[in-house]
Short mmCIF file of C-alpha atoms in Angstrom, two decimals:
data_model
loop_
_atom_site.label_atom_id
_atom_site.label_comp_id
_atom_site.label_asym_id
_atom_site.label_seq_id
_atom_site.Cartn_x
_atom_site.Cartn_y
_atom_site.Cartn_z
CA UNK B 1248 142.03 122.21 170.51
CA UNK B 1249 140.10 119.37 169.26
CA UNK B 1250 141.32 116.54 167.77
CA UNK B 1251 139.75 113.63 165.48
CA UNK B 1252 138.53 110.63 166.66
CA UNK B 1253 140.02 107.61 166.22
CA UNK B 1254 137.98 105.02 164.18
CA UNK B 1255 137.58 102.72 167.47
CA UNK B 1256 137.39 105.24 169.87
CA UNK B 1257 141.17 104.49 171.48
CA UNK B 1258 143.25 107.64 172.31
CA UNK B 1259 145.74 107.52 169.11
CA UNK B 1260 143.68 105.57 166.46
CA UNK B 1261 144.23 102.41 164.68
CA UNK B 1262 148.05 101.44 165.41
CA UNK B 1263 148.41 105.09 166.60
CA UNK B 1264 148.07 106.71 163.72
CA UNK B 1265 149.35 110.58 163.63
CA UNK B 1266 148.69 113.15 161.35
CA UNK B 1267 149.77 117.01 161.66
CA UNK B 1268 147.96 119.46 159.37
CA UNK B 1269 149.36 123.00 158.27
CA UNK B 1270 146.32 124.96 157.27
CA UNK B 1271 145.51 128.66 156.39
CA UNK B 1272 145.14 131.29 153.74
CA UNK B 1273 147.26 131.20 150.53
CA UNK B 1274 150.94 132.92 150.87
CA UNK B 1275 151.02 132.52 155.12
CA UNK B 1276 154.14 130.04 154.71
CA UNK B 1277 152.18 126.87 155.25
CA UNK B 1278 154.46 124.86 152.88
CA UNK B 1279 157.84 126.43 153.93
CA UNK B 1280 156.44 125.57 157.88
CA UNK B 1281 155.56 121.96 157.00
CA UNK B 1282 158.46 121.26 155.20
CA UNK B 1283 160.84 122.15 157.57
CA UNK B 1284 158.67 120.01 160.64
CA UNK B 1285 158.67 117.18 158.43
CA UNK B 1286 162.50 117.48 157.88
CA UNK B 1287 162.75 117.70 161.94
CA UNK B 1288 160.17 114.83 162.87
CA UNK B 1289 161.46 112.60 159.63
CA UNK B 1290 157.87 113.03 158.31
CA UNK B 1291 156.66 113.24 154.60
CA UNK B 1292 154.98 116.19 153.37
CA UNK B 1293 150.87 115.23 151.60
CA UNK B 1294 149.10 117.91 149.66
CA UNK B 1295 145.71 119.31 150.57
CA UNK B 1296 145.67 121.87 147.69
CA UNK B 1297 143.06 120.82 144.85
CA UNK B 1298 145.74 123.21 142.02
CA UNK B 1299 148.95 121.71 143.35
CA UNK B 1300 147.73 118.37 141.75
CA UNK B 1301 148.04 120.05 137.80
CA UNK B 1302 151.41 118.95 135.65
CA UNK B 1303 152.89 121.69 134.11
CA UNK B 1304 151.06 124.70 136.73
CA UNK B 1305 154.10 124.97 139.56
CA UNK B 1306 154.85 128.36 138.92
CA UNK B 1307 151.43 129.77 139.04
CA UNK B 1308 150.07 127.51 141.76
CA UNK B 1309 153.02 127.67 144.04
CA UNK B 1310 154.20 123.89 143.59
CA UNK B 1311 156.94 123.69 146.46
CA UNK B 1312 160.69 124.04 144.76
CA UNK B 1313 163.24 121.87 144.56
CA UNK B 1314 165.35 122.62 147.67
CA UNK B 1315 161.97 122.17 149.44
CA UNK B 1316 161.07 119.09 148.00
CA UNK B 1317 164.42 117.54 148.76
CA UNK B 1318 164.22 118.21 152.19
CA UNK B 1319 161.42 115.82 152.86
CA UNK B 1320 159.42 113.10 150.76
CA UNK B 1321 156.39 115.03 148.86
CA UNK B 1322 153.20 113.46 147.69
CA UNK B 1323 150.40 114.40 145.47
CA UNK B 1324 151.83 117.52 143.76
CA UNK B 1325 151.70 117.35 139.79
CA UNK B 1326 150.27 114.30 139.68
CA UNK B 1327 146.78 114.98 136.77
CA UNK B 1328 147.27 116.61 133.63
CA UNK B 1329 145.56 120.06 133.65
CA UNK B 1330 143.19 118.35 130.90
CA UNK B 1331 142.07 115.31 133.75
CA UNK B 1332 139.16 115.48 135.41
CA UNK B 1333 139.73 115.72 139.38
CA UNK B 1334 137.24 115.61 142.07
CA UNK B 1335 137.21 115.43 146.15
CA UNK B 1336 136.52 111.88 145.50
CA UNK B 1337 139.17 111.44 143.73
CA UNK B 1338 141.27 113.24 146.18
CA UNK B 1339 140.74 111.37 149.23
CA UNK B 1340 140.82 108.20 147.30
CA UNK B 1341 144.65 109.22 146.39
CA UNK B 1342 145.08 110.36 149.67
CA UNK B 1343 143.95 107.86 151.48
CA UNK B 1344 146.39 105.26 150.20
CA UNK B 1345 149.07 107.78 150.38
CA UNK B 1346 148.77 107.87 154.29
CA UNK B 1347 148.42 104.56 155.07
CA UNK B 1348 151.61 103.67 152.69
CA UNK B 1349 153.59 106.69 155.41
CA UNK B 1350 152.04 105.00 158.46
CA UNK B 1351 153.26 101.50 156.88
CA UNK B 1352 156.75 103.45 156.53
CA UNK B 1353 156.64 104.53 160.31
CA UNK B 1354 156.65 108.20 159.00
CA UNK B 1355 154.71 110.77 159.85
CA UNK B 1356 152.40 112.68 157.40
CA UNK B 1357 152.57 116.49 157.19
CA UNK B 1358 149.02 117.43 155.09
CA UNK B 1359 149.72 121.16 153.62
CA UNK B 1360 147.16 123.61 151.78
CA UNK B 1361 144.79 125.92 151.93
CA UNK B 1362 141.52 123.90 150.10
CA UNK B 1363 139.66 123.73 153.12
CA UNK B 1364 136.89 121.23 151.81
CA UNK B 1365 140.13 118.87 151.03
CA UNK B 1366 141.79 119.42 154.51
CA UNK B 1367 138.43 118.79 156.36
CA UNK B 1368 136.94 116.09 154.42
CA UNK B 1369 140.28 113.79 154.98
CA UNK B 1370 140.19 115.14 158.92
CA UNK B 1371 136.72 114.52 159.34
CA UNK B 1372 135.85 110.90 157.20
CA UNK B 1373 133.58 112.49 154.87
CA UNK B 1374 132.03 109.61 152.70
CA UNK B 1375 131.10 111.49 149.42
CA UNK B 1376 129.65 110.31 146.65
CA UNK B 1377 131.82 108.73 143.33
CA UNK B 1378 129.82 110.50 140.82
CA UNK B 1379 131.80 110.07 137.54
CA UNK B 1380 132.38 113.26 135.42
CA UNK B 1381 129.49 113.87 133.20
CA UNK B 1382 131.00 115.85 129.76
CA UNK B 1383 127.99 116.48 128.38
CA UNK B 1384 125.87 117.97 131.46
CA UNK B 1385 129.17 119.64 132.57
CA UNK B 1386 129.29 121.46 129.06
CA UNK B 1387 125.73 122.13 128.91
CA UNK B 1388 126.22 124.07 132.45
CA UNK B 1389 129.29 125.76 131.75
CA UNK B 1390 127.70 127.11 128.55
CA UNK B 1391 124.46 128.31 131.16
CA UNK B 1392 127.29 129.99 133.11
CA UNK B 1393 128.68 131.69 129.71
CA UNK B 1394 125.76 133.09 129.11
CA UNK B 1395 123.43 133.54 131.72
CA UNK B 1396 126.36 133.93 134.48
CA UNK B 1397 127.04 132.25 137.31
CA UNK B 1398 124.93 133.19 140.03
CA UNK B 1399 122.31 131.72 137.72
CA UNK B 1400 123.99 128.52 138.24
CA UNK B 1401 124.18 129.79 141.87
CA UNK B 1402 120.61 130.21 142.45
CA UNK B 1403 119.63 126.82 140.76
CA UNK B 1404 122.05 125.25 143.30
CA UNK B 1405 120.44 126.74 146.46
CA UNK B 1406 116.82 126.34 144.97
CA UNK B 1407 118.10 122.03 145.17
CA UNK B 1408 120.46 121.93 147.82
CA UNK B 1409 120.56 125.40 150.48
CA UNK B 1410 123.08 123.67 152.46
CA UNK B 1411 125.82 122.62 149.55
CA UNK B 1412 125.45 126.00 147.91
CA UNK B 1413 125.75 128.17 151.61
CA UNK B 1414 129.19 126.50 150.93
CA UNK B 1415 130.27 127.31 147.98
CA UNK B 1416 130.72 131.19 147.07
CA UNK B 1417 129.06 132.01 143.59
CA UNK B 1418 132.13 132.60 141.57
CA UNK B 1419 133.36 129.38 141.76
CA UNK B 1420 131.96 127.82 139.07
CA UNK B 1421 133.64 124.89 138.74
CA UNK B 1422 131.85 123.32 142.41
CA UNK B 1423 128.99 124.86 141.52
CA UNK B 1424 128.50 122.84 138.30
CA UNK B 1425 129.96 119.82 140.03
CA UNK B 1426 127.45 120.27 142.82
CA UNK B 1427 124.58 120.28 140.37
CA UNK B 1428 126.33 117.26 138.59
CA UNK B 1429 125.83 115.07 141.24
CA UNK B 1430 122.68 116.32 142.32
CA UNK B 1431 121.15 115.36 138.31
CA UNK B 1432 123.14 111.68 138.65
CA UNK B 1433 121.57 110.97 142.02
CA UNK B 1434 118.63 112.66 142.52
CA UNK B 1435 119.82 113.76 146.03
CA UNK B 1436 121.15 116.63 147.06
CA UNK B 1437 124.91 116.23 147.73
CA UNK B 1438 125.09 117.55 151.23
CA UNK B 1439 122.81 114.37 152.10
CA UNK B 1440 125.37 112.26 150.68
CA UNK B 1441 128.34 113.45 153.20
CA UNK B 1442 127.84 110.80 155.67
CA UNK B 1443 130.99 110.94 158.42
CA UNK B 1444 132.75 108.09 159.76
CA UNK B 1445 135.97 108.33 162.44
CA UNK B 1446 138.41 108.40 159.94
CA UNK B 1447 141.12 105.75 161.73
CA UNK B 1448 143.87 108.82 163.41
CA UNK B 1449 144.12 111.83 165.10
CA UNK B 1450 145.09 114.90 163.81
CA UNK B 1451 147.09 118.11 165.22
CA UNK B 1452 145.70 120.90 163.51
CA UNK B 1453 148.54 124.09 163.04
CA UNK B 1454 147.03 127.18 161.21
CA UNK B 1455 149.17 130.01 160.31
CA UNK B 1456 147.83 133.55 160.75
CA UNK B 1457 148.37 137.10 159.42
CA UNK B 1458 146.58 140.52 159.82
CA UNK B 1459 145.01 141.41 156.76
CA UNK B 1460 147.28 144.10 155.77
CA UNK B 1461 150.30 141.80 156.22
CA UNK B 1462 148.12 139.02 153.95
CA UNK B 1463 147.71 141.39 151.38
CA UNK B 1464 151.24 142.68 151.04
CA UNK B 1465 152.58 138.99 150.79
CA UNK B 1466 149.72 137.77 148.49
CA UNK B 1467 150.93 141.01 146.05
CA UNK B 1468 154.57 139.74 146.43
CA UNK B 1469 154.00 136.65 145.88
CA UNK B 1470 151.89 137.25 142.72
CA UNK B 1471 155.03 139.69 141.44
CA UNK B 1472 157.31 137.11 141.92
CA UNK B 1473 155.10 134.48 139.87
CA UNK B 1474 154.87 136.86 136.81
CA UNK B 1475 158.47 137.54 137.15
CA UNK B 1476 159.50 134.02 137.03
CA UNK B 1477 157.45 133.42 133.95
CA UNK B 1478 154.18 132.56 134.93
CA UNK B 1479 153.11 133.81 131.14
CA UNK B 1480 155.46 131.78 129.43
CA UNK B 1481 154.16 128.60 132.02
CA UNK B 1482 150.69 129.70 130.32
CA UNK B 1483 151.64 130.51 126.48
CA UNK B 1484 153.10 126.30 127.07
CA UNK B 1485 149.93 125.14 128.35
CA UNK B 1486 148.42 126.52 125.65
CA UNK B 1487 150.93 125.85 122.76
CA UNK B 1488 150.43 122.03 124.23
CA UNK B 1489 146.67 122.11 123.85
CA UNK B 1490 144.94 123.23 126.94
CA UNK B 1491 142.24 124.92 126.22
CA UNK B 1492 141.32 128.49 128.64
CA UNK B 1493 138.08 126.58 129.24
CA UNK B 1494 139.22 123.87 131.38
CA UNK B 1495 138.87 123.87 134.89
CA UNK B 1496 142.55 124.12 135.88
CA UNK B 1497 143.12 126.95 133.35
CA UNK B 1498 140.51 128.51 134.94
CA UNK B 1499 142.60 128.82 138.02
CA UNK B 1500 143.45 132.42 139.54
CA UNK B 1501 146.53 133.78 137.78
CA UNK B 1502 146.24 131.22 134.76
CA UNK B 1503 142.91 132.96 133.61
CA UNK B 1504 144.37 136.08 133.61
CA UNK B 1505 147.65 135.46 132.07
CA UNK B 1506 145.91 133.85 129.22
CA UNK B 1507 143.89 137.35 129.15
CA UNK B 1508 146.99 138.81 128.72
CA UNK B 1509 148.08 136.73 126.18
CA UNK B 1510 145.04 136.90 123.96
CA UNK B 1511 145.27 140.70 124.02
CA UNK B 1512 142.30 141.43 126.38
CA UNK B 1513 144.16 142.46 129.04
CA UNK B 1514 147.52 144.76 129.43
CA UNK B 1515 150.17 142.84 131.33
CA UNK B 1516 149.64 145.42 134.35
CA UNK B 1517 145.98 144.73 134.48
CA UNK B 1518 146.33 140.94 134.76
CA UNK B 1519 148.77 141.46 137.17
CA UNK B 1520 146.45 143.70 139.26
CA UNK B 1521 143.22 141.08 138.93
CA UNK B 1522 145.55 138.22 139.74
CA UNK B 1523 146.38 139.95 142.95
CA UNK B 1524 142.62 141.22 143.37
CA UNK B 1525 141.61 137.28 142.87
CA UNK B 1526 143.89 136.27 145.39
CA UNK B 1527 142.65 138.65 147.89
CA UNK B 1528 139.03 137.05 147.20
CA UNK B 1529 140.77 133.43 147.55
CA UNK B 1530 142.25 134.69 150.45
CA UNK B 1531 138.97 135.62 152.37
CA UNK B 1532 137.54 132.51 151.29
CA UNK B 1533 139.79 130.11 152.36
CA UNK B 1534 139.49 132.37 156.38
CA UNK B 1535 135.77 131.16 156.24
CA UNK B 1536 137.16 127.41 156.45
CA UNK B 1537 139.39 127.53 158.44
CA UNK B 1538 138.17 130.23 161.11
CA UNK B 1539 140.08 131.64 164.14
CA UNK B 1540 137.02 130.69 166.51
CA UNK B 1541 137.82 127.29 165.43
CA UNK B 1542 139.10 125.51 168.41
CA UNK B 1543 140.52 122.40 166.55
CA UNK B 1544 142.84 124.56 164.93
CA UNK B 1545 146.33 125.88 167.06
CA UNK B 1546 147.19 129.29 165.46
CA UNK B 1547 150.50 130.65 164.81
CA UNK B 1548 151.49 134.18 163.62
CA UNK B 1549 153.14 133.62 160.19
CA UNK B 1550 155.61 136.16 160.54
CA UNK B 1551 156.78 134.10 163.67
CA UNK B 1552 155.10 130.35 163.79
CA UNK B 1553 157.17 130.00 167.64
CA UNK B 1554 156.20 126.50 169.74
CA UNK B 1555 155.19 124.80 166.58
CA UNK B 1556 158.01 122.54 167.11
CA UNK B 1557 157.31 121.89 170.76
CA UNK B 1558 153.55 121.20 169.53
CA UNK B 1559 154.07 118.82 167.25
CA UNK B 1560 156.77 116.72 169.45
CA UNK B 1561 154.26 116.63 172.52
CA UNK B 1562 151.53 115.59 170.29
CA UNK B 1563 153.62 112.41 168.76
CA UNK B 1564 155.01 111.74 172.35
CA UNK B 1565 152.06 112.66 174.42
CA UNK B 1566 149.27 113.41 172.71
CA UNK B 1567 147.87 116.44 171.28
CA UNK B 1568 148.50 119.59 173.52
CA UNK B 1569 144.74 119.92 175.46
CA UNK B 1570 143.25 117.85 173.36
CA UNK B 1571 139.70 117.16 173.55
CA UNK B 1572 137.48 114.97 172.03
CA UNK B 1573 135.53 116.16 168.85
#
């Protein structure tokens, strides 16, 4: 395994800064696993999952439940209204106070999700661009997507930027259009604004593992279980309150098709099945970032995550179990 550099070079960082990462696909147990190490190591549990942020979304987005949250400190879940504008910017801005206030608390931070461009921009220092929100171009390009779809949007992308769009999978939309926002603001293509620098602590990297037919049957649970504990009625609120199926966190897998539902263009068993089918997708795409050939990542079967808790005390007594420089 590899682990980040420290911002001067020394073996543990500035002041010997620590951070242990959880990473994965959706529904692996990466929240139930962090939880519990922070609760063993007296850390504080930091969220790396760009739909945990939303108010009023914890059913649909898996938002960690009570019993978890009292069993360790949590930080940046719920904390933008579904109608706010976020951004990676934004993200590691929020995050990177929320560390060093842990460090300052002589806690360790536990980072948790599956958002791979989240987990490995904090891990690896990425300096990207603070490109405010743009309403207008961002309407003008979601109507493009409306009508001309979105591997239009896509294609314009690639035809500015190969490397940025390689990235980011067609169907999402929403960094597509943000891509292209930055790219009109600039004038440079954003993957030539991702500088790097040491970001100031090393990192042990845990990802948590399952065979595809074992991912699939707890993605379809887990999906179940969100309709069943009222994942409609989380969606009927949003939109009785005044968020509109057009913004970008109603847009969100499960939240797009319960409004479906709810507008009559879908039968409750079809959003159901597209929820799960969207998952899947998610699923896949969140095994691109964080890949099994990866050697900064230490992966554990999720059905049985053994020696995580003799990983993570070696790395905060020792250092990272055969570490190497990245």
């Amino acid at each position: 395994m590899a682990a980040v550099p420290s911002a001067d070079g020394s073996p543990d960082g500035e002041d010997g800064r620590r951070l242990v990462a959880v990473v994965g696909p959706t529904a692996t147990g990466k929240t139930a696993l962090a939880v519990r190490l922070a609760a063993r190591f007296g850390g504080e549990v930091v969220n790396a999952d760009s739909r945990q942020v939303y108010r009023g979304m914890a059913i649909g987005t898996a938002q960690p439940a009570e019993a978890e949250r009292a069993a360790a400190p949590h930080h940046l879940f719920a904390v933008v209204e579904p109608d706010q504008p976020f951004s990676l910017g934004l993200y590691l801005d929020l995050a990177g106070r929320t560390l060093a206030e842990i460090w300052a608390r002589g806690h360790v931070p536990f980072l948790v999700g599956g958002t791979g461009q989240y987990v490995w921009a904090l891990l690896e220092g990425w300096q990207v661009p603070r490109v405010p929100p743009a309403p207008a171009v961002r309407a003008a390009l979601e109507e493009r997507a409306r009508r001309e779809g979105a591997a239009a949007l896509h294609r314009e992308l690639a035809a500015v930027d190969p490397e940025t769009a390689a990235r980011i999978h067609p169907h999402n939309v929403h960094r597509v259009i943000r891509a292209l926002e930055v790219y009109r603001a600039t004038g440079q293509p954003p993957s030539r604004q991702r500088a790097r620098r040491p970001p100031g602590f090393r990192a042990l990297v845990l990802g948590l593992t399952c065979d595809r037919t074992e991912l699939y049957r707890r993605i379809d649970a887990r999906v179940e279980a969100m309709y069943a504990a009222g994942l409609v009625e989380e969606v009927r609120d949003l939109l009785a309150r005044g968020y509109g199926r057009d913004l970008p966190a109603m847009r969100s897998i499960g939240y797009r098709e319960a409004a479906a539902y709810l507008a009559g263009e879908l039968t409750l068993a079809e959003a159901v099945a597209r929820t799960k089918t969207e998952t899947h997708r998610l699923a896949r795409t969140q095994e691109a970032w964080f890949r099994r050939s990866d050697p900064r990542i230490h992966w554990l079967d999720c059905r049985r995550p053994d020696g995580a808790e003799a990983l993570v005390r070696r790395f905060l007594e020792e250092g990272e179990p055969g570490e190497r420089t990245a």
